[in-house]
Amino acid sequence: MKRYLLLQIVILIVLFSTDFSQAGYRETFEKEFMLSPWSIAKGETSACIQCHTSDDMGPEMHEITRQWKDSWHAKNNISCHDCHGGAPEDASMSMMHQRGFKGSPQDSDIPEFCGSCHIAILDNYLKSGHGKTFCDAAEGPSCVTCHGSHNIQQANMDIINEQLCSQCHTYERAKEMKQALFIVENKLSSVEESLAHLQMLGINVDDQEKSFFRTHLEFRALFHSIDVEAVRVKSSDYTQKLEIIESKIDDSFNKLAYRRNFSAYLFLLFIGLSIVVFLLSKSYEQK
Ligand code: HEC
Ligand code: HEC
Ligand code: HEC
Ligand code: HEC
Ligand code: HEC
C-alpha cells in the first residue's frame, strides 16, 4: 500500500511542477546590462547628494535633488555621477575633471549627454527633423525639452500634447503621429498583460518575452524619427510581429487548460486505482 501512495505523490509532484519559469528575461537583462556598471552599490552614500543637500546649498540645489529622487532614473539606480561623471565616493575630489566630472552640459551637448546611454534613440533623433534643426540651427527640441532633466519619468504617448508640441509648429502633425503610434501601443499593453498573467500562473514565457522585449524597444525608439509615414509602415510590421507573439500566448493558455484537465483526470484515476487496490488487498487478507 505504502509504495502505491508514494508513487502517486511522486507522479503528482512531477505533474504540477513542470514548466515553472525562472526570473523573467527583462529582469535578468536589466540586472546584467543596464544597471550594474554605472551605479555605486546600493546603500553606499553618494558625496554628491550629501553635499548638494547640505545647509550651505541654496534652494535651487535642493530642488534638483528632490526632483531626481522622484525620477524614474533614481528608481533605476541612475544617480548624479552616472550623468555628470565625477567621484561620488570621495567628497573632496568628486567634482574634479581628473575624476571624470563633466559638469552641467551645454545646451548643444545634451543629445550626446543623454544618448551615451540611450543609443538607439540618439540615432533616430539625430536623423530626424528635430535633431537636424537642433544641431544645425540651435532650434528644435532637445531631449530635455520633452523629457525634462532631473524629473524624468517613464515615457508614454501623453508627452505628445498640444501644449508642448504646438510651441514650434501646428499640433496637426503631432496628432497624426500619436494616432499612428496608438494602435501598436495598445497591442503592446495587451501582450504585456497576458505575458504577466501567464508568468503568474507559472508558465515559462521566456521566448515570447524575449521577442516581445525586442519589439517593444525597437518600437519605442521609433517616435524619435518623427517620420509619420515611416511610423505608419513600421506600425503594421510591429502589429504582425505582435500577432505572432499573441498566437503563441494563446497556445500557452490552451496547453495550460489541457494540462489542468489532464492532471485532474490522472488524479482521479489514481484515486480510483488505489481504492481498487485497497479493496483487493482487503479481500485477499480475508481469505
Ligand atoms: C563638497 C560639496 C560638493 C560635492 C561633494 C559635490 N558638489 Fe557639485 N557643486 C557643489 C557646489 C558648491 C556647486 C555650485 C558652485 C559651482 O558651480 O562650483 C556645485 C555645482 C555642481 C554642478 C553644476 C556645475 C556647472 O557646471 O554648472 C553639477 C552638475 C554638480 N555640482 C554635480 C555634482 C556631482 C555629480 C557630484 C558627485 C560626483 C558633486 N556635484 C559633488 C558642491 C559639491
Ligand atoms: C539623467 C541625467 C541626470 C542626472 C541623473 C542628474 N542630472 Fe544634473 N543635469 C542634467 C542635465 C541634462 C543638466 C543641464 C541643465 C538642464 O537642462 O536642466 C543638469 C544640470 C545640473 C546642474 C546645473 C543646474 C543649473 O541650473 O545650471 C546641477 C547643479 C546638477 N545638474 C546637479 C545634479 C545632482 C546633484 C544630481 C543628483 C541628485 C543630478 N544633477 C542628476 C542631467 C542629470
Ligand atoms: C519632441 C519630443 C521628444 C524629444 C525631442 C525626445 N523625446 Fe524621447 N520620447 C518622446 C515621446 C513622445 C516618447 C514616447 C513614445 C512612445 O510611447 O511610443 C519618448 C520615449 C523615450 C524613451 C522611452 C523609450 C524606450 O525605449 O523605453 C526614452 C528613453 C527617451 N524617449 C529618451 C530620449 C532621448 C535620450 C532624447 C534625446 C536624444 C529624446 N528622448 C528626445 C518625446 C521626445
Ligand atoms: C548613465 C546612463 C543614462 C543616462 C546618461 C541617461 N539615462 Fe535615461 N535611463 C537610463 C536607464 C538605465 C533607464 C531605466 C531603464 C529604462 O526604463 O529603459 C533610463 C530611463 C529613461 C527614461 C524612461 C524610459 C521608459 O522606460 O519609459 C527616459 C524618458 C530617459 N531615460 C530619458 C533620458 C534623458 C532625457 C537623459 C538625458 C538628460 C537620460 N535619460 C540620460 C540610463 C541613462
Ligand atoms: C522647440 C521646437 C519644437 C517642439 C517643442 C516640437 N517640435 Fe516638432 N518640429 C520642430 C521643427 C523645427 C521641425 C521641422 C523639421 C523639418 O523641417 O523637417 C519639426 C517637425 C516635426 C514633425 C515632422 C513634420 C513634417 O512635416 O514632417 C513632426 C511629426 C513633429 N515635429 C512632431 C512633434 C511632436 C509630437 C512634438 C511634441 C512631443 C514636437 N514636434 C515638438 C520643432 C519642434
Coordinates of C-alpha atoms and ligand atoms in Angstrom, one line a residue:
M1 CA 0.0 0.0 0.0
K2 CA 2.7 2.5 1.1
R3 CA 4.5 2.1 -2.1
Y4 CA 1.4 3.0 -4.2
L5 CA 0.8 6.1 -2.2
L6 CA 4.4 7.1 -2.6
L7 CA 4.2 6.6 -6.3
Q8 CA 1.1 8.7 -6.6
I9 CA 2.7 11.5 -4.6
V10 CA 5.8 11.5 -6.8
I11 CA 3.8 11.5 -10.0
L12 CA 1.6 14.3 -8.8
I13 CA 4.6 16.4 -7.8
V14 CA 6.1 15.9 -11.2
L15 CA 2.9 16.8 -13.0
F16 CA 2.3 20.0 -11.1
S17 CA 5.8 21.3 -11.1
T18 CA 6.8 21.1 -14.7
D19 CA 7.2 24.3 -16.7
F20 CA 7.6 26.7 -13.8
S21 CA 9.6 29.5 -15.1
Q22 CA 12.6 31.3 -13.6
A23 CA 13.0 35.0 -13.3
G24 CA 11.9 36.9 -16.4
Y25 CA 14.2 37.8 -19.2
R26 CA 13.6 41.5 -18.7
E27 CA 14.8 41.5 -15.1
T28 CA 17.8 39.5 -16.0
F29 CA 18.7 41.7 -18.9
E30 CA 18.3 44.9 -16.7
K31 CA 20.4 43.4 -13.9
E32 CA 23.2 42.3 -16.2
F33 CA 23.4 45.0 -18.7
M34 CA 21.6 48.1 -17.7
L35 CA 22.4 48.9 -14.1
S36 CA 25.5 47.4 -12.6
P37 CA 28.3 49.2 -14.5
W38 CA 27.2 52.7 -13.7
S39 CA 26.0 52.9 -10.2
I40 CA 27.6 52.7 -6.8
A41 CA 26.4 49.8 -4.8
K42 CA 23.0 50.2 -3.1
G43 CA 23.3 51.5 0.4
E44 CA 26.5 53.4 -0.2
T45 CA 26.1 57.1 0.3
S46 CA 26.9 59.5 -2.6
A47 CA 29.1 62.5 -1.7
C48 CA 27.3 64.4 -4.5
I49 CA 23.9 64.0 -2.8
Q50 CA 25.2 64.6 0.7
C51 CA 26.9 67.9 -0.2
H52 CA 24.2 69.1 -2.6
T53 CA 21.5 68.7 0.1
S54 CA 23.6 70.3 2.9
D55 CA 22.6 73.5 4.6
D56 CA 25.2 75.5 2.6
M57 CA 23.3 74.9 -0.6
G58 CA 20.6 77.2 -1.9
P59 CA 17.0 76.1 -2.5
E60 CA 17.6 75.5 -6.3
M61 CA 20.2 72.9 -5.5
H62 CA 17.9 71.2 -3.0
E63 CA 15.2 71.3 -5.6
I64 CA 17.4 69.4 -8.1
T65 CA 18.0 66.5 -5.7
R66 CA 14.3 66.4 -4.7
Q67 CA 13.2 66.2 -8.4
W68 CA 15.8 63.5 -9.1
K69 CA 14.6 61.4 -6.1
D70 CA 11.2 61.2 -7.7
S71 CA 12.5 60.3 -11.1
W72 CA 12.5 57.0 -13.0
H73 CA 16.3 57.3 -13.2
A74 CA 16.6 57.3 -9.4
K75 CA 14.3 54.2 -9.2
N76 CA 16.7 52.5 -11.7
N77 CA 19.8 53.4 -9.7
I78 CA 21.0 56.1 -12.1
S79 CA 22.5 58.7 -9.9
C80 CA 24.1 62.2 -10.3
H81 CA 27.6 60.8 -11.3
D82 CA 26.1 58.5 -13.9
C83 CA 25.0 61.5 -15.9
H84 CA 27.5 64.2 -14.7
G85 CA 30.5 62.0 -14.1
G86 CA 32.8 62.6 -11.1
A87 CA 33.7 60.6 -8.0
P88 CA 30.7 60.0 -5.7
E89 CA 32.7 58.1 -3.1
D90 CA 35.2 61.0 -2.5
A91 CA 33.8 64.3 -1.3
S92 CA 37.0 66.3 -1.7
M93 CA 37.7 65.2 -5.3
S94 CA 34.2 64.5 -6.6
M95 CA 33.9 67.4 -8.9
M96 CA 37.4 67.3 -10.4
H97 CA 37.7 66.9 -14.1
Q98 CA 40.5 64.4 -13.5
R99 CA 37.9 62.2 -11.8
G100 CA 35.7 62.3 -14.9
F101 CA 33.5 65.2 -13.8
K102 CA 31.7 66.6 -16.9
G103 CA 29.8 69.4 -15.2
S104 CA 26.5 70.7 -16.5
P105 CA 26.1 70.1 -20.2
Q106 CA 25.9 73.0 -22.6
D107 CA 22.5 73.0 -24.4
S108 CA 24.1 71.8 -27.7
D109 CA 25.7 68.8 -25.9
I110 CA 22.5 67.5 -24.4
P111 CA 21.6 64.9 -27.1
E112 CA 25.1 63.2 -26.8
F113 CA 24.9 63.6 -23.0
C114 CA 21.7 61.5 -22.8
G115 CA 22.5 59.5 -25.8
S116 CA 25.6 57.9 -24.3
C117 CA 23.1 55.5 -22.6
H118 CA 20.1 55.8 -24.9
I119 CA 22.0 54.9 -28.1
A120 CA 19.2 53.8 -30.4
I121 CA 17.1 56.8 -29.6
L122 CA 20.0 59.2 -30.2
D123 CA 20.5 57.6 -33.6
N124 CA 16.9 58.1 -34.6
Y125 CA 16.8 61.6 -33.1
L126 CA 19.9 62.8 -35.0
K127 CA 18.5 61.7 -38.3
S128 CA 15.2 63.4 -37.6
G129 CA 13.9 66.9 -38.4
H130 CA 14.1 67.7 -34.7
G131 CA 17.7 66.6 -34.3
K132 CA 18.9 68.2 -37.5
T133 CA 17.2 71.5 -36.7
F134 CA 18.6 71.4 -33.2
C135 CA 22.1 70.7 -34.2
D136 CA 22.3 72.9 -37.3
A137 CA 20.2 75.9 -36.3
A138 CA 20.1 75.6 -32.4
E139 CA 16.3 75.4 -32.8
G140 CA 14.1 72.4 -32.5
P141 CA 13.6 70.4 -29.3
S142 CA 16.4 68.5 -27.4
C143 CA 15.8 65.5 -25.1
V144 CA 15.2 67.8 -22.1
T145 CA 12.6 69.9 -23.9
C146 CA 10.3 66.9 -24.0
H147 CA 11.5 64.8 -21.0
G148 CA 13.0 67.3 -18.5
S149 CA 16.4 66.7 -16.9
H150 CA 16.1 65.8 -13.2
N151 CA 12.4 64.9 -13.0
I152 CA 12.4 62.4 -15.9
Q153 CA 9.5 59.9 -15.7
Q154 CA 8.7 56.8 -17.8
A155 CA 7.8 57.9 -21.2
N156 CA 4.4 57.4 -22.9
M157 CA 2.3 59.0 -25.5
D158 CA 0.9 61.6 -23.1
I159 CA 4.1 63.5 -23.8
I160 CA 2.6 64.3 -27.2
N161 CA 0.2 67.0 -26.2
E162 CA -0.9 70.3 -27.6
Q163 CA 0.8 72.5 -25.0
L164 CA 4.3 71.0 -25.7
C165 CA 4.0 70.2 -29.4
S166 CA 2.5 73.4 -30.7
Q167 CA 5.3 75.6 -29.4
C168 CA 7.1 75.5 -32.8
H169 CA 4.6 74.2 -35.3
T170 CA 0.9 73.3 -35.5
Y171 CA -0.3 70.4 -33.5
E172 CA -1.7 68.6 -36.6
R173 CA 1.4 66.5 -37.5
A174 CA 2.0 65.7 -33.8
K175 CA -1.6 64.4 -33.7
E176 CA -1.1 62.2 -36.7
M177 CA 2.0 60.8 -35.1
K178 CA 0.1 60.0 -32.0
Q179 CA -2.6 58.2 -34.0
A180 CA 0.0 56.1 -35.8
L181 CA 1.6 55.0 -32.5
F182 CA -1.7 54.4 -30.8
I183 CA -2.6 51.0 -32.3
V184 CA 0.7 49.4 -31.6
E185 CA 0.9 50.9 -28.2
N186 CA -2.4 49.3 -27.3
K187 CA -1.4 45.9 -28.6
L188 CA 1.9 46.2 -26.6
S189 CA 0.0 46.7 -23.4
S190 CA -2.4 43.8 -24.0
V191 CA 0.5 41.4 -24.9
E192 CA 2.4 42.6 -21.8
E193 CA -0.6 41.9 -19.6
S194 CA -1.1 38.4 -21.0
L195 CA 2.6 37.6 -20.5
A196 CA 2.5 38.8 -16.9
H197 CA -0.7 36.6 -16.4
L198 CA 1.0 33.5 -17.8
Q199 CA 4.1 34.1 -15.7
M200 CA 2.0 34.4 -12.6
L201 CA 0.5 31.0 -13.4
G202 CA 4.0 29.6 -13.6
I203 CA 4.2 29.1 -17.3
N204 CA 7.6 29.6 -19.0
V205 CA 7.3 32.5 -21.4
D206 CA 11.0 33.3 -21.8
D207 CA 10.9 33.0 -25.6
Q208 CA 7.9 35.1 -26.1
E209 CA 9.2 37.6 -23.6
K210 CA 12.5 37.9 -25.4
S211 CA 10.8 38.7 -28.7
F212 CA 8.3 41.0 -27.0
F213 CA 11.0 42.9 -25.3
R214 CA 13.0 43.4 -28.5
T215 CA 9.9 44.5 -30.4
H216 CA 8.9 46.9 -27.6
L217 CA 12.4 48.5 -27.5
E218 CA 12.6 49.0 -31.3
F219 CA 9.1 50.4 -31.4
R220 CA 9.6 52.8 -28.6
A221 CA 12.7 54.3 -30.1
L222 CA 10.8 54.9 -33.3
F223 CA 8.9 58.0 -32.2
H224 CA 12.2 60.0 -32.3
S225 CA 12.4 59.7 -36.1
I226 CA 9.2 61.9 -36.1
D227 CA 8.6 60.5 -39.6
V228 CA 4.9 59.8 -39.6
E229 CA 5.0 57.8 -42.8
A230 CA 7.8 55.5 -41.5
V231 CA 5.9 55.1 -38.3
R232 CA 2.8 54.0 -40.2
V233 CA 4.7 51.5 -42.3
K234 CA 6.6 50.1 -39.3
S235 CA 3.4 50.0 -37.2
S236 CA 1.9 47.4 -39.5
D237 CA 5.2 45.4 -39.2
Y238 CA 5.0 45.5 -35.5
T239 CA 1.4 44.7 -35.4
Q240 CA 2.2 41.5 -37.3
K241 CA 5.1 40.6 -35.0
L242 CA 2.9 41.1 -32.0
E243 CA 0.1 39.0 -33.5
I244 CA 2.6 36.1 -33.8
I245 CA 3.6 36.5 -30.2
E246 CA -0.1 36.7 -29.3
S247 CA -0.9 33.4 -31.0
K248 CA 1.9 31.7 -29.1
I249 CA 0.5 33.1 -25.9
D250 CA -2.9 31.7 -26.9
D251 CA -1.2 28.3 -27.4
S252 CA 0.2 28.5 -23.9
F253 CA -3.2 29.3 -22.4
N254 CA -4.7 26.3 -24.2
K255 CA -1.9 24.0 -23.1
L256 CA -2.4 25.2 -19.6
A257 CA -6.1 24.3 -19.7
Y258 CA -5.3 20.9 -21.2
R259 CA -2.6 20.2 -18.6
R260 CA -5.0 21.1 -15.8
N261 CA -7.7 18.8 -17.1
F262 CA -5.2 16.1 -17.7
S263 CA -3.8 16.3 -14.2
A264 CA -7.2 16.2 -12.7
Y265 CA -8.0 13.2 -14.8
L266 CA -4.8 11.4 -13.7
F267 CA -5.5 12.3 -10.1
L268 CA -9.0 10.8 -10.2
L269 CA -7.6 7.7 -12.0
F270 CA -5.0 7.2 -9.2
I271 CA -7.6 7.6 -6.5
G272 CA -9.8 5.1 -8.3
L273 CA -6.9 2.7 -8.7
S274 CA -5.9 2.9 -5.1
I275 CA -9.4 2.2 -4.0
V276 CA -9.4 -0.9 -6.2
V277 CA -6.0 -2.0 -4.8
F278 CA -7.2 -1.3 -1.3
L279 CA -10.3 -3.4 -1.7
L280 CA -8.4 -6.2 -3.4
S281 CA -5.9 -6.3 -0.6
K282 CA -8.7 -6.4 1.9
S283 CA -10.4 -9.3 0.2
Y284 CA -7.1 -11.0 -0.1
E285 CA -6.5 -10.6 3.7
Q286 CA -9.9 -12.0 4.4
K287 CA -9.2 -15.2 2.6
Ligands
HEC1 C1 31.6 69.3 -1.1 C2 30.4 69.7 -1.8 C3 30.1 69.1 -3.1 C4 30.3 67.8 -3.5 C5 30.8 66.6 -2.8 C6 29.7 67.8 -4.9 N1 29.3 69.0 -5.3 FE1 28.5 69.6 -7.1 N2 28.5 71.5 -6.6 C7 28.9 72.0 -5.3 C8 28.7 73.5 -5.3 C9 29.0 74.4 -4.1 C10 28.3 73.8 -6.6 C11 28.0 75.2 -7.1 C12 29.2 76.1 -7.4 C13 29.9 75.6 -8.6 O1 29.4 75.7 -9.7 O2 31.1 75.3 -8.4 C14 28.2 72.6 -7.4 C15 27.8 72.5 -8.7 C16 27.6 71.3 -9.4 C17 27.1 71.2 -10.8 C18 26.8 72.4 -11.7 C19 28.2 72.8 -12.3 C20 28.0 73.6 -13.5 O3 28.8 73.4 -14.4 O4 27.1 74.5 -13.6 C21 26.9 69.9 -11.1 C22 26.5 69.3 -12.4 C23 27.4 69.2 -9.9 N3 27.7 70.1 -8.9 C24 27.3 67.8 -9.8 C25 28.0 67.1 -8.8 C26 28.2 65.7 -8.8 C27 27.8 64.7 -10.0 C28 28.9 65.3 -7.7 C29 29.4 64.0 -7.3 C30 30.2 63.2 -8.2 C31 29.1 66.6 -6.9 N4 28.5 67.6 -7.6 C32 29.7 66.6 -5.7 C33 29.3 71.2 -4.2 C34 29.6 69.9 -4.2
HEC2 C1 19.6 61.8 -16.3 C2 20.8 62.6 -16.2 C3 21.0 63.5 -15.0 C4 21.0 63.0 -13.7 C5 20.8 61.6 -13.1 C6 21.3 64.2 -12.9 N1 21.5 65.3 -13.7 FE1 22.0 67.2 -13.2 N2 21.7 67.9 -15.1 C7 21.4 67.1 -16.1 C8 21.2 67.9 -17.3 C9 20.8 67.5 -18.7 C10 21.5 69.3 -16.9 C11 21.5 70.5 -17.8 C12 20.6 71.6 -17.4 C13 19.1 71.3 -17.7 O1 18.8 71.1 -18.8 O2 18.4 71.2 -16.7 C14 21.8 69.2 -15.5 C15 22.2 70.3 -14.7 C16 22.6 70.2 -13.4 C17 23.0 71.3 -12.6 C18 23.2 72.7 -13.0 C19 21.9 73.4 -12.9 C20 21.9 74.8 -13.4 O3 20.8 75.4 -13.3 O4 22.8 75.2 -14.0 C21 23.3 70.8 -11.3 C22 23.8 71.6 -10.1 C23 23.0 69.4 -11.3 N3 22.6 69.0 -12.6 C24 23.2 68.6 -10.2 C25 22.7 67.3 -10.2 C26 22.7 66.5 -9.0 C27 23.1 66.9 -7.6 C28 22.2 65.2 -9.3 C29 21.9 64.0 -8.4 C30 21.0 64.3 -7.3 C31 22.0 65.3 -10.8 N4 22.3 66.5 -11.2 C32 21.5 64.2 -11.5 C33 21.2 65.7 -16.1 C34 21.2 64.9 -15.0
HEC3 C1 9.7 66.0 -29.4 C2 9.7 65.4 -28.1 C3 10.9 64.4 -27.8 C4 12.2 64.6 -27.9 C5 12.9 65.8 -28.5 C6 12.8 63.4 -27.4 N1 11.9 62.5 -26.9 FE1 12.2 60.8 -26.0 N2 10.2 60.3 -26.1 C7 9.2 61.2 -26.6 C8 7.9 60.5 -26.6 C9 6.6 61.1 -27.0 C10 8.2 59.2 -26.2 C11 7.1 58.0 -26.0 C12 7.0 57.3 -27.3 C13 6.1 56.1 -27.2 O1 5.5 55.9 -26.1 O2 6.0 55.4 -28.2 C14 9.6 59.1 -25.9 C15 10.2 58.0 -25.4 C16 11.5 58.0 -24.9 C17 12.2 56.9 -24.2 C18 11.5 55.6 -23.8 C19 11.6 54.7 -24.9 C20 12.1 53.4 -24.5 O3 12.8 52.8 -25.4 O4 11.9 52.9 -23.5 C21 13.4 57.3 -23.9 C22 14.5 56.5 -23.1 C23 13.6 58.6 -24.5 N3 12.5 59.0 -25.1 C24 14.8 59.3 -24.4 C25 15.1 60.4 -25.2 C26 16.4 61.0 -25.5 C27 17.7 60.4 -25.0 C28 16.2 62.0 -26.3 C29 17.3 62.9 -27.0 C30 18.3 62.3 -27.8 C31 14.8 62.2 -26.6 N4 14.1 61.2 -25.9 C32 14.2 63.2 -27.3 C33 9.4 62.5 -26.9 C34 10.6 63.1 -27.2
HEC4 C1 24.1 56.6 -17.4 C2 23.1 56.2 -18.3 C3 21.9 57.1 -18.6 C4 22.0 58.4 -19.0 C5 23.2 59.3 -19.2 C6 20.6 58.8 -19.2 N1 19.8 57.7 -19.0 FE1 17.8 57.7 -19.2 N2 17.7 55.8 -18.5 C7 18.8 55.1 -18.1 C8 18.3 53.8 -17.5 C9 19.2 52.7 -17.0 C10 16.9 53.9 -17.5 C11 15.9 52.8 -16.9 C12 15.7 51.7 -17.8 C13 14.6 52.0 -18.8 O1 13.5 52.3 -18.4 O2 14.9 52.0 -20.0 C14 16.5 55.2 -18.1 C15 15.2 55.6 -18.4 C16 14.9 56.7 -19.1 C17 13.5 57.1 -19.5 C18 12.3 56.3 -19.3 C19 12.2 55.1 -20.2 C20 10.9 54.3 -20.2 O3 11.0 53.1 -19.9 O4 9.9 54.9 -20.4 C21 13.6 58.3 -20.2 C22 12.5 59.0 -20.8 C23 15.0 58.7 -20.2 N3 15.8 57.7 -19.5 C24 15.5 59.8 -20.7 C25 16.8 60.3 -20.5 C26 17.2 61.7 -20.8 C27 16.4 62.7 -21.4 C28 18.6 61.7 -20.5 C29 19.5 63.0 -20.5 C30 19.0 64.1 -19.8 C31 18.9 60.4 -20.0 N4 17.9 59.6 -20.0 C32 20.2 60.1 -19.6 C33 20.1 55.4 -18.3 C34 20.5 56.7 -18.6
HEC5 C1 11.3 73.5 -29.8 C2 10.5 73.4 -31.0 C3 9.7 72.1 -31.2 C4 9.0 71.4 -30.4 C5 8.7 71.7 -28.9 C6 8.4 70.3 -31.1 N1 8.8 70.3 -32.4 FE1 8.3 69.1 -33.9 N2 9.4 70.1 -35.2 C7 10.2 71.2 -34.9 C8 10.9 71.6 -36.1 C9 11.9 72.8 -36.1 C10 10.5 70.7 -37.1 C11 10.9 70.9 -38.6 C12 11.9 69.9 -39.1 C13 11.7 69.9 -40.6 O1 11.8 71.0 -41.2 O2 11.5 68.8 -41.1 C14 9.6 69.8 -36.5 C15 9.0 68.8 -37.2 C16 8.1 67.9 -36.7 C17 7.5 66.8 -37.4 C18 7.6 66.5 -38.8 C19 6.8 67.4 -39.6 C20 6.7 67.0 -41.1 O3 6.0 67.7 -41.8 O4 7.4 66.1 -41.5 C21 6.7 66.1 -36.5 C22 5.8 64.9 -36.8 C23 6.9 66.7 -35.2 N3 7.7 67.8 -35.3 C24 6.3 66.3 -34.0 C25 6.4 66.9 -32.8 C26 5.8 66.4 -31.6 C27 5.0 65.1 -31.5 C28 6.2 67.3 -30.6 C29 5.8 67.2 -29.2 C30 6.1 66.0 -28.4 C31 7.0 68.3 -31.2 N4 7.1 68.0 -32.6 C32 7.6 69.4 -30.5 C33 10.3 71.8 -33.7 C34 9.7 71.4 -32.5

